[in-house]
PDB file of C-alpha atoms in Angstrom:
ATOM      1  CA  UNK A  71       0.024  -0.024  -0.066  1.00  0.00           C
ATOM      2  CA  UNK A  72       1.368   3.423  -0.959  1.00  0.00           C
ATOM      3  CA  UNK A  73       1.595   5.797   1.835  1.00  0.00           C
ATOM      4  CA  UNK A  74      -1.467   8.010   2.380  1.00  0.00           C
ATOM      5  CA  UNK A  75      -0.816  11.412   0.798  1.00  0.00           C
ATOM      6  CA  UNK A  76      -3.585  12.963   2.844  1.00  0.00           C
ATOM      7  CA  UNK A  77      -1.780  12.055   6.155  1.00  0.00           C
ATOM      8  CA  UNK A  78      -1.110  15.061   8.260  1.00  0.00           C
ATOM      9  CA  UNK A  79       0.175  15.663  11.800  1.00  0.00           C
ATOM     10  CA  UNK A  80      -1.996  17.701  14.088  1.00  0.00           C
ATOM     11  CA  UNK A  81       0.104  17.953  17.026  1.00  0.00           C
ATOM     12  CA  UNK A  82       3.141  15.936  18.829  1.00  0.00           C
ATOM     13  CA  UNK A  83       4.623  16.370  22.352  1.00  0.00           C
ATOM     14  CA  UNK A  84       6.947  14.541  24.478  1.00  0.00           C
ATOM     15  CA  UNK A  85       5.868  12.140  27.050  1.00  0.00           C
ATOM     16  CA  UNK A  86       7.611   9.272  29.052  1.00  0.00           C
ATOM     17  CA  UNK A  87      10.640   9.577  26.845  1.00  0.00           C
ATOM     18  CA  UNK A  88       8.388   8.986  23.829  1.00  0.00           C
ATOM     19  CA  UNK A  89       6.219  10.970  21.502  1.00  0.00           C
ATOM     20  CA  UNK A  90       2.444  11.356  21.655  1.00  0.00           C
ATOM     21  CA  UNK A  91       1.018  12.422  18.355  1.00  0.00           C
ATOM     22  CA  UNK A  92      -2.517  13.326  16.974  1.00  0.00           C
ATOM     23  CA  UNK A  93      -2.879  12.662  13.221  1.00  0.00           C
ATOM     24  CA  UNK A  94      -5.393  13.170  10.513  1.00  0.00           C
ATOM     25  CA  UNK A  95      -6.073  11.597   7.219  1.00  0.00           C
ATOM     26  CA  UNK A  96      -8.752  11.167   4.370  1.00  0.00           C
ATOM     27  CA  UNK A  97     -10.228   7.635   4.919  1.00  0.00           C
ATOM     28  CA  UNK A  98     -11.184   5.509   1.804  1.00  0.00           C
ATOM     29  CA  UNK A  99     -13.367   3.189   4.057  1.00  0.00           C
ATOM     30  CA  UNK A 100     -15.586   6.156   5.536  1.00  0.00           C
ATOM     31  CA  UNK A 101     -15.076   8.724   2.928  1.00  0.00           C
ATOM     32  CA  UNK A 102     -14.332  11.180   5.586  1.00  0.00           C
ATOM     33  CA  UNK A 103     -11.512  12.623   7.492  1.00  0.00           C
ATOM     34  CA  UNK A 104     -10.464  10.545  10.482  1.00  0.00           C
ATOM     35  CA  UNK A 105      -8.385  11.537  13.452  1.00  0.00           C
ATOM     36  CA  UNK A 106      -6.527   9.264  15.639  1.00  0.00           C
ATOM     37  CA  UNK A 107      -3.575   9.355  18.228  1.00  0.00           C
ATOM     38  CA  UNK A 108      -0.188   7.366  18.393  1.00  0.00           C
ATOM     39  CA  UNK A 109       2.070   7.106  21.119  1.00  0.00           C
ATOM     40  CA  UNK A 110       5.600   6.082  20.181  1.00  0.00           C
ATOM     41  CA  UNK A 111       7.731   4.624  23.076  1.00  0.00           C
ATOM     42  CA  UNK A 112      11.416   5.833  23.195  1.00  0.00           C
ATOM     43  CA  UNK A 113      12.413   2.400  21.810  1.00  0.00           C
ATOM     44  CA  UNK A 114      11.012   3.633  18.435  1.00  0.00           C
ATOM     45  CA  UNK A 115      14.122   5.839  18.177  1.00  0.00           C
ATOM     46  CA  UNK A 116      16.490   2.749  17.952  1.00  0.00           C
ATOM     47  CA  UNK A 117      15.152   1.854  14.421  1.00  0.00           C
ATOM     48  CA  UNK A 118      13.598  -1.244  15.625  1.00  0.00           C
ATOM     49  CA  UNK A 119      10.159  -2.321  14.628  1.00  0.00           C
ATOM     50  CA  UNK A 120       7.722  -2.535  17.711  1.00  0.00           C
ATOM     51  CA  UNK A 121       4.445  -4.405  18.751  1.00  0.00           C
ATOM     52  CA  UNK A 122       1.290  -2.103  18.259  1.00  0.00           C
ATOM     53  CA  UNK A 123      -1.868  -2.248  20.264  1.00  0.00           C
ATOM     54  CA  UNK A 124      -4.940  -0.743  19.011  1.00  0.00           C
ATOM     55  CA  UNK A 125      -7.355   0.701  21.644  1.00  0.00           C
ATOM     56  CA  UNK A 126     -11.248   1.154  20.483  1.00  0.00           C
ATOM     57  CA  UNK A 127     -13.131   3.539  22.343  1.00  0.00           C
ATOM     58  CA  UNK A 128     -16.785   3.486  23.754  1.00  0.00           C
ATOM     59  CA  UNK A 129     -19.950   5.448  23.080  1.00  0.00           C
ATOM     60  CA  UNK A 130     -19.573   9.195  22.618  1.00  0.00           C
ATOM     61  CA  UNK A 131     -16.074   9.189  22.696  1.00  0.00           C
ATOM     62  CA  UNK A 132     -13.305  10.213  20.077  1.00  0.00           C
ATOM     63  CA  UNK A 133      -9.401   9.319  19.955  1.00  0.00           C
ATOM     64  CA  UNK A 134      -9.132  12.113  22.903  1.00  0.00           C
ATOM     65  CA  UNK A 135     -10.722  10.191  25.607  1.00  0.00           C
ATOM     66  CA  UNK A 136      -8.254   7.247  26.261  1.00  0.00           C
ATOM     67  CA  UNK A 137      -5.562   9.760  25.089  1.00  0.00           C
ATOM     68  CA  UNK A 138      -6.156  12.196  27.861  1.00  0.00           C
ATOM     69  CA  UNK A 139      -7.386   9.730  30.444  1.00  0.00           C
ATOM     70  CA  UNK A 140      -6.279   6.305  29.702  1.00  0.00           C
ATOM     71  CA  UNK A 141      -2.754   6.579  31.610  1.00  0.00           C
ATOM     72  CA  UNK A 142      -1.183   4.055  29.194  1.00  0.00           C
ATOM     73  CA  UNK A 143       2.032   5.963  28.161  1.00  0.00           C
ATOM     74  CA  UNK A 144       4.226   4.904  31.111  1.00  0.00           C
ATOM     75  CA  UNK A 145       3.582   1.269  30.699  1.00  0.00           C
ATOM     76  CA  UNK A 146       3.967   1.527  26.775  1.00  0.00           C
ATOM     77  CA  UNK A 147       7.320   3.151  27.333  1.00  0.00           C
ATOM     78  CA  UNK A 148       8.263   0.371  29.682  1.00  0.00           C
ATOM     79  CA  UNK A 149       7.302  -2.335  27.286  1.00  0.00           C
ATOM     80  CA  UNK A 150       8.140  -0.830  24.105  1.00  0.00           C
ATOM     81  CA  UNK A 151       4.660  -0.780  22.711  1.00  0.00           C
ATOM     82  CA  UNK A 152       3.168   1.558  20.134  1.00  0.00           C
ATOM     83  CA  UNK A 153      -0.342   2.536  21.062  1.00  0.00           C
ATOM     84  CA  UNK A 154      -3.007   3.585  18.444  1.00  0.00           C
ATOM     85  CA  UNK A 155      -6.559   5.061  19.226  1.00  0.00           C
ATOM     86  CA  UNK A 156      -8.739   5.797  16.375  1.00  0.00           C
ATOM     87  CA  UNK A 157     -12.252   7.578  16.379  1.00  0.00           C
ATOM     88  CA  UNK A 158     -15.495   5.748  17.095  1.00  0.00           C
ATOM     89  CA  UNK A 159     -17.258   7.036  13.975  1.00  0.00           C
ATOM     90  CA  UNK A 160     -17.051   8.892  10.856  1.00  0.00           C
ATOM     91  CA  UNK A 161     -17.826  12.548  11.175  1.00  0.00           C
ATOM     92  CA  UNK A 162     -18.101  15.577   9.023  1.00  0.00           C
ATOM     93  CA  UNK A 163     -20.416  17.366   6.571  1.00  0.00           C
ATOM     94  CA  UNK A 164     -22.865  14.798   5.175  1.00  0.00           C
ATOM     95  CA  UNK A 165     -22.311  12.104   7.803  1.00  0.00           C
ATOM     96  CA  UNK A 166     -25.662  10.904   8.994  1.00  0.00           C
ATOM     97  CA  UNK A 167     -26.717  10.945  12.731  1.00  0.00           C
ATOM     98  CA  UNK A 168     -29.395   9.585  14.934  1.00  0.00           C
ATOM     99  CA  UNK A 169     -32.658  11.426  14.135  1.00  0.00           C
ATOM    100  CA  UNK A 170     -33.098  12.414  17.691  1.00  0.00           C
ATOM    101  CA  UNK A 171     -29.182  13.035  18.551  1.00  0.00           C
ATOM    102  CA  UNK A 172     -29.142   9.997  20.885  1.00  0.00           C
ATOM    103  CA  UNK A 173     -25.698   9.176  22.413  1.00  0.00           C
ATOM    104  CA  UNK A 174     -25.891   5.408  21.572  1.00  0.00           C
ATOM    105  CA  UNK A 175     -26.266   5.772  17.798  1.00  0.00           C
ATOM    106  CA  UNK A 176     -25.045   7.871  15.096  1.00  0.00           C
ATOM    107  CA  UNK A 177     -22.013   9.991  15.590  1.00  0.00           C
ATOM    108  CA  UNK A 178     -19.629   8.700  18.194  1.00  0.00           C
ATOM    109  CA  UNK A 179     -21.319   5.277  18.261  1.00  0.00           C
ATOM    110  CA  UNK A 180     -20.118   3.584  15.068  1.00  0.00           C
ATOM    111  CA  UNK A 181     -20.208   0.129  16.814  1.00  0.00           C
ATOM    112  CA  UNK A 182     -17.294  -0.900  14.513  1.00  0.00           C
ATOM    113  CA  UNK A 183     -19.476  -2.436  11.828  1.00  0.00           C
ATOM    114  CA  UNK A 184     -19.986  -1.761   8.032  1.00  0.00           C
ATOM    115  CA  UNK A 185     -23.555  -0.423   7.869  1.00  0.00           C
ATOM    116  CA  UNK A 186     -25.686  -1.704   5.177  1.00  0.00           C
ATOM    117  CA  UNK A 187     -28.791   0.382   6.095  1.00  0.00           C
ATOM    118  CA  UNK A 188     -29.392   3.965   4.560  1.00  0.00           C
ATOM    119  CA  UNK A 189     -28.542   6.616   5.432  1.00  0.00           C
ATOM    120  CA  UNK A 190     -25.623   5.195   7.279  1.00  0.00           C
ATOM    121  CA  UNK A 191     -24.243   2.832   4.583  1.00  0.00           C
ATOM    122  CA  UNK A 192     -22.175   5.357   2.771  1.00  0.00           C
ATOM    123  CA  UNK A 193     -19.944   6.211   5.731  1.00  0.00           C
ATOM    124  CA  UNK A 194     -20.419   4.109   8.651  1.00  0.00           C
ATOM    125  CA  UNK A 195     -17.515   1.525   7.834  1.00  0.00           C
ATOM    126  CA  UNK A 196     -15.693   1.257  10.942  1.00  0.00           C
ATOM    127  CA  UNK A 197     -15.263  -2.449  10.630  1.00  0.00           C
ATOM    128  CA  UNK A 198     -13.035  -2.021   7.306  1.00  0.00           C
ATOM    129  CA  UNK A 199     -11.359   0.938   8.616  1.00  0.00           C
ATOM    130  CA  UNK A 200     -10.130  -0.802  11.898  1.00  0.00           C
ATOM    131  CA  UNK A 201      -9.497  -4.082  10.238  1.00  0.00           C
ATOM    132  CA  UNK A 202      -7.684  -3.140   7.364  1.00  0.00           C
ATOM    133  CA  UNK A 203      -7.064   0.774   6.488  1.00  0.00           C
ATOM    134  CA  UNK A 204      -5.884   1.974   9.896  1.00  0.00           C
ATOM    135  CA  UNK A 205      -3.243  -0.867  10.316  1.00  0.00           C
ATOM    136  CA  UNK A 206      -2.145  -0.430   6.803  1.00  0.00           C
ATOM    137  CA  UNK A 207      -1.708   3.418   7.300  1.00  0.00           C
ATOM    138  CA  UNK A 208       0.073   2.876  10.706  1.00  0.00           C
ATOM    139  CA  UNK A 209       2.539   0.342   9.123  1.00  0.00           C
ATOM    140  CA  UNK A 210       3.136   2.893   6.395  1.00  0.00           C
ATOM    141  CA  UNK A 211       4.059   5.791   8.781  1.00  0.00           C
ATOM    142  CA  UNK A 212       5.342   4.188  11.982  1.00  0.00           C
ATOM    143  CA  UNK A 213       7.881   1.708  12.954  1.00  0.00           C
ATOM    144  CA  UNK A 214       5.422  -1.196  13.708  1.00  0.00           C
ATOM    145  CA  UNK A 215       5.889  -4.896  13.312  1.00  0.00           C
ATOM    146  CA  UNK A 216       2.765  -5.982  11.642  1.00  0.00           C
ATOM    147  CA  UNK A 217       3.248  -9.606  12.687  1.00  0.00           C
ATOM    148  CA  UNK A 218       2.729  -8.206  16.301  1.00  0.00           C
ATOM    149  CA  UNK A 219      -0.439  -6.481  16.590  1.00  0.00           C
ATOM    150  CA  UNK A 220      -2.736  -6.516  19.437  1.00  0.00           C
ATOM    151  CA  UNK A 221      -6.349  -4.974  20.213  1.00  0.00           C
ATOM    152  CA  UNK A 222      -8.325  -3.993  23.058  1.00  0.00           C
ATOM    153  CA  UNK A 223     -11.171  -1.421  23.933  1.00  0.00           C
ATOM    154  CA  UNK A 224     -13.781  -0.188  26.421  1.00  0.00           C
ATOM    155  CA  UNK A 225     -17.662  -0.868  26.176  1.00  0.00           C
ATOM    156  CA  UNK A 226     -18.522  -0.535  22.596  1.00  0.00           C
ATOM    157  CA  UNK A 227     -14.768  -0.549  21.788  1.00  0.00           C
ATOM    158  CA  UNK A 228     -14.672  -3.681  23.823  1.00  0.00           C
ATOM    159  CA  UNK A 229     -17.232  -5.031  21.608  1.00  0.00           C
ATOM    160  CA  UNK A 230     -15.111  -3.977  18.621  1.00  0.00           C
ATOM    161  CA  UNK A 231     -12.107  -5.543  20.017  1.00  0.00           C
ATOM    162  CA  UNK A 232     -13.576  -8.956  20.586  1.00  0.00           C
ATOM    163  CA  UNK A 233     -15.454  -9.294  17.583  1.00  0.00           C
ATOM    164  CA  UNK A 234     -12.336  -8.239  15.304  1.00  0.00           C
ATOM    165  CA  UNK A 235      -9.870 -10.327  17.425  1.00  0.00           C
ATOM    166  CA  UNK A 236     -12.134 -13.407  17.009  1.00  0.00           C
ATOM    167  CA  UNK A 237     -12.633 -12.757  13.255  1.00  0.00           C
ATOM    168  CA  UNK A 238      -9.080 -11.836  12.474  1.00  0.00           C
ATOM    169  CA  UNK A 239      -6.876 -13.999  14.769  1.00  0.00           C
ATOM    170  CA  UNK A 240      -4.106 -14.111  12.284  1.00  0.00           C
ATOM    171  CA  UNK A 241      -3.899 -10.352  12.322  1.00  0.00           C
ATOM    172  CA  UNK A 242      -4.591  -9.475  16.084  1.00  0.00           C
ATOM    173  CA  UNK A 243      -2.349 -11.820  17.945  1.00  0.00           C
ATOM    174  CA  UNK A 244      -3.448 -10.463  21.511  1.00  0.00           C
ATOM    175  CA  UNK A 245      -6.925  -9.675  22.741  1.00  0.00           C
ATOM    176  CA  UNK A 246      -8.267  -8.047  25.838  1.00  0.00           C
ATOM    177  CA  UNK A 247     -11.274  -5.624  26.876  1.00  0.00           C
ATOM    178  CA  UNK A 248     -12.523  -3.333  29.345  1.00  0.00           C
ATOM    179  CA  UNK A 249     -16.368  -3.652  30.345  1.00  0.00           C
ATOM    180  CA  UNK A 250     -17.224  -4.798  26.820  1.00  0.00           C
ATOM    181  CA  UNK A 251     -20.580  -5.256  25.177  1.00  0.00           C
ATOM    182  CA  UNK A 252     -20.062  -8.959  24.810  1.00  0.00           C
ATOM    183  CA  UNK A 253     -23.610  -9.984  23.562  1.00  0.00           C
ATOM    184  CA  UNK A 254     -24.939  -7.001  21.615  1.00  0.00           C
ATOM    185  CA  UNK A 255     -27.828  -9.316  20.140  1.00  0.00           C
ATOM    186  CA  UNK A 256     -29.165  -9.763  23.490  1.00  0.00           C
ATOM    187  CA  UNK A 257     -29.140  -6.214  25.050  1.00  0.00           C
ATOM    188  CA  UNK A 258     -30.844  -2.965  24.242  1.00  0.00           C
ATOM    189  CA  UNK A 259     -27.764  -1.030  23.116  1.00  0.00           C
ATOM    190  CA  UNK A 260     -26.960  -3.853  20.545  1.00  0.00           C
ATOM    191  CA  UNK A 261     -30.659  -4.164  19.442  1.00  0.00           C
ATOM    192  CA  UNK A 262     -30.636  -0.288  18.497  1.00  0.00           C
ATOM    193  CA  UNK A 263     -27.248  -0.275  16.936  1.00  0.00           C
ATOM    194  CA  UNK A 264     -27.204  -3.405  14.996  1.00  0.00           C
ATOM    195  CA  UNK A 265     -30.759  -3.090  13.946  1.00  0.00           C
ATOM    196  CA  UNK A 266     -30.220   0.298  12.804  1.00  0.00           C
ATOM    197  CA  UNK A 267     -26.931  -0.135  10.946  1.00  0.00           C
ATOM    198  CA  UNK A 268     -27.431  -3.798   9.656  1.00  0.00           C
ATOM    199  CA  UNK A 269     -31.137  -4.237   9.543  1.00  0.00           C
ATOM    200  CA  UNK A 270     -33.578  -6.502  11.295  1.00  0.00           C
ATOM    201  CA  UNK A 271     -32.201  -9.863   9.919  1.00  0.00           C
ATOM    202  CA  UNK A 272     -30.726 -11.117  13.285  1.00  0.00           C
ATOM    203  CA  UNK A 273     -28.641 -13.689  11.629  1.00  0.00           C
ATOM    204  CA  UNK A 274     -26.606 -10.965  10.144  1.00  0.00           C
ATOM    205  CA  UNK A 275     -25.879  -9.607  13.677  1.00  0.00           C
ATOM    206  CA  UNK A 276     -24.105 -12.724  14.658  1.00  0.00           C
ATOM    207  CA  UNK A 277     -20.923 -11.677  12.946  1.00  0.00           C
ATOM    208  CA  UNK A 278     -20.650  -8.619  15.266  1.00  0.00           C
ATOM    209  CA  UNK A 279     -21.501 -10.413  18.446  1.00  0.00           C
ATOM    210  CA  UNK A 280     -18.635 -11.958  20.308  1.00  0.00           C
ATOM    211  CA  UNK A 281     -20.847 -14.408  22.245  1.00  0.00           C
ATOM    212  CA  UNK A 282     -22.408 -15.538  18.993  1.00  0.00           C
ATOM    213  CA  UNK A 283     -18.970 -15.590  17.178  1.00  0.00           C
ATOM    214  CA  UNK A 284     -17.643 -18.204  19.974  1.00  0.00           C
ATOM    215  CA  UNK A 285     -20.726 -20.184  19.565  1.00  0.00           C
ATOM    216  CA  UNK A 286     -20.409 -20.168  15.860  1.00  0.00           C
ATOM    217  CA  UNK A 287     -16.616 -21.409  16.075  1.00  0.00           C
ATOM    218  CA  UNK A 288     -14.619 -18.332  15.756  1.00  0.00           C
ATOM    219  CA  UNK A 289     -11.187 -18.692  17.872  1.00  0.00           C
ATOM    220  CA  UNK A 290      -8.990 -15.870  19.151  1.00  0.00           C
ATOM    221  CA  UNK A 291      -5.031 -16.226  18.414  1.00  0.00           C
ATOM    222  CA  UNK A 292      -4.653 -17.057  22.066  1.00  0.00           C
ATOM    223  CA  UNK A 293      -6.361 -16.238  25.531  1.00  0.00           C
ATOM    224  CA  UNK A 294      -8.603 -13.127  26.257  1.00  0.00           C
ATOM    225  CA  UNK A 295      -8.451 -10.975  29.330  1.00  0.00           C
ATOM    226  CA  UNK A 296     -11.599  -9.007  30.363  1.00  0.00           C
ATOM    227  CA  UNK A 297     -11.725  -6.593  33.203  1.00  0.00           C
ATOM    228  CA  UNK A 298     -15.287  -5.537  34.338  1.00  0.00           C
ATOM    229  CA  UNK A 299     -16.156  -3.187  37.210  1.00  0.00           C
ATOM    230  CA  UNK A 300     -18.628  -4.752  39.740  1.00  0.00           C
ATOM    231  CA  UNK A 301     -20.245  -1.345  40.316  1.00  0.00           C
ATOM    232  CA  UNK A 302     -20.709  -0.466  36.682  1.00  0.00           C
ATOM    233  CA  UNK A 303     -24.139   0.707  36.330  1.00  0.00           C
ATOM    234  CA  UNK A 304     -24.476  -0.875  32.830  1.00  0.00           C
ATOM    235  CA  UNK A 305     -23.542  -4.375  33.986  1.00  0.00           C
ATOM    236  CA  UNK A 306     -26.752  -6.121  34.325  1.00  0.00           C
ATOM    237  CA  UNK A 307     -28.757  -4.741  31.515  1.00  0.00           C
ATOM    238  CA  UNK A 308     -26.090  -3.791  28.726  1.00  0.00           C
ATOM    239  CA  UNK A 309     -22.941  -5.634  29.315  1.00  0.00           C
ATOM    240  CA  UNK A 310     -23.874  -9.270  30.310  1.00  0.00           C
ATOM    241  CA  UNK A 311     -20.193 -10.788  30.759  1.00  0.00           C
ATOM    242  CA  UNK A 312     -21.447 -14.116  31.969  1.00  0.00           C
ATOM    243  CA  UNK A 313     -23.050 -14.590  28.729  1.00  0.00           C
ATOM    244  CA  UNK A 314     -19.617 -14.524  27.015  1.00  0.00           C
ATOM    245  CA  UNK A 315     -18.056 -16.531  29.744  1.00  0.00           C
ATOM    246  CA  UNK A 316     -20.308 -19.191  29.339  1.00  0.00           C
ATOM    247  CA  UNK A 317     -19.849 -19.347  25.639  1.00  0.00           C
ATOM    248  CA  UNK A 318     -15.974 -19.416  25.933  1.00  0.00           C
ATOM    249  CA  UNK A 319     -16.186 -22.146  28.772  1.00  0.00           C
ATOM    250  CA  UNK A 320     -18.482 -24.278  26.494  1.00  0.00           C
ATOM    251  CA  UNK A 321     -16.136 -23.818  23.403  1.00  0.00           C
ATOM    252  CA  UNK A 322     -13.008 -24.223  25.456  1.00  0.00           C
ATOM    253  CA  UNK A 323     -11.769 -20.512  24.814  1.00  0.00           C
ATOM    254  CA  UNK A 324      -9.214 -19.574  27.643  1.00  0.00           C
ATOM    255  CA  UNK A 325     -11.034 -16.395  29.088  1.00  0.00           C
ATOM    256  CA  UNK A 326      -9.839 -14.538  32.104  1.00  0.00           C
ATOM    257  CA  UNK A 327     -12.599 -12.515  33.413  1.00  0.00           C
ATOM    258  CA  UNK A 328     -11.913 -10.347  36.329  1.00  0.00           C
ATOM    259  CA  UNK A 329     -14.925  -8.726  38.351  1.00  0.00           C
ATOM    260  CA  UNK A 330     -13.517  -5.683  40.075  1.00  0.00           C
ATOM    261  CA  UNK A 331     -15.146  -4.713  43.140  1.00  0.00           C
ATOM    262  CA  UNK A 332     -16.196  -1.313  43.670  1.00  0.00           C
ATOM    263  CA  UNK A 333     -15.224  -0.028  40.179  1.00  0.00           C
ATOM    264  CA  UNK A 334     -17.501   1.596  37.647  1.00  0.00           C
ATOM    265  CA  UNK A 335     -17.856   2.182  33.947  1.00  0.00           C
ATOM    266  CA  UNK A 336     -15.552   5.468  33.837  1.00  0.00           C
ATOM    267  CA  UNK A 337     -11.867   6.015  32.871  1.00  0.00           C
ATOM    268  CA  UNK A 338     -10.974   5.726  36.538  1.00  0.00           C
ATOM    269  CA  UNK A 339     -11.838   2.287  36.080  1.00  0.00           C
ATOM    270  CA  UNK A 340      -9.829   1.843  32.946  1.00  0.00           C
ATOM    271  CA  UNK A 341      -6.883   3.645  33.988  1.00  0.00           C
ATOM    272  CA  UNK A 342      -6.553   1.515  37.037  1.00  0.00           C
ATOM    273  CA  UNK A 343      -6.256  -1.562  35.268  1.00  0.00           C
ATOM    274  CA  UNK A 344      -4.527  -0.264  32.013  1.00  0.00           C
ATOM    275  CA  UNK A 345      -0.991  -1.311  33.222  1.00  0.00           C
ATOM    276  CA  UNK A 346      -2.164  -4.921  33.544  1.00  0.00           C
ATOM    277  CA  UNK A 347      -3.634  -4.896  30.024  1.00  0.00           C
ATOM    278  CA  UNK A 348      -0.353  -3.373  28.394  1.00  0.00           C
ATOM    279  CA  UNK A 349       1.580  -5.837  30.226  1.00  0.00           C
ATOM    280  CA  UNK A 350      -0.856  -8.701  29.140  1.00  0.00           C
ATOM    281  CA  UNK A 351      -0.217  -7.576  25.499  1.00  0.00           C
ATOM    282  CA  UNK A 352       3.542  -7.233  25.852  1.00  0.00           C
ATOM    283  CA  UNK A 353       3.833 -10.670  26.931  1.00  0.00           C
ATOM    284  CA  UNK A 354       1.864 -12.175  23.919  1.00  0.00           C
ATOM    285  CA  UNK A 355       3.389  -9.800  21.395  1.00  0.00           C
TER     286      UNK A 355
END
């Protein structure tokens, strides 16, 4: 793939001996400009190629939420991991949004699928963006080892990480998630998003449902780590980790599910266990 001529640097700053940058390019997958952040650890200056971890954010977020609040840079610098955080949906003039401006559909809520329903099909192609276009772009512009890519994410982004990791185990060699939506076909957030983007044929939803993917025979490259706050107010209705746990157990998938007492759904929770996840990926990449 030829380097993207639209690639531009928005900003860079020094952090933990490395460089935190924000970048923008014109996406062929979404047909829009897309912004993302990249942390290059100090090891990038040696000329070596390094493992890379993609982090997918949750509902209402952009690249900036984890970039500002995720507290991942020190651990990435320690372990020599490049950290990439894309946006959660296409944005810009002509990009469709929820008719009522709801937080859980439309802008900021792409659910990491390729929409087939109008008016979303033209731009909401986050599956292709994260699975194919963004990794190729990162490989063109940063010193990554494409054989050592991992993926993680939070909430809607945890859903995206699990479904992409299960679908492309040859690409994403390590897999984890924070408070993921593990069974969107069985919860209100998923009913709204998958129905709105993919239509009402629930058979088509299974390709974007981590629990269904495991039931249908998909397997990760290795084991999976999931952290979930026990005091998360979305736990019982929207997240349902016990469904994924049961599917993994029945299929023989090695899942470590940790229910963390007292933690909620916020970045206070994510940042508390980010070091563990960075280390987890470093050991597997």
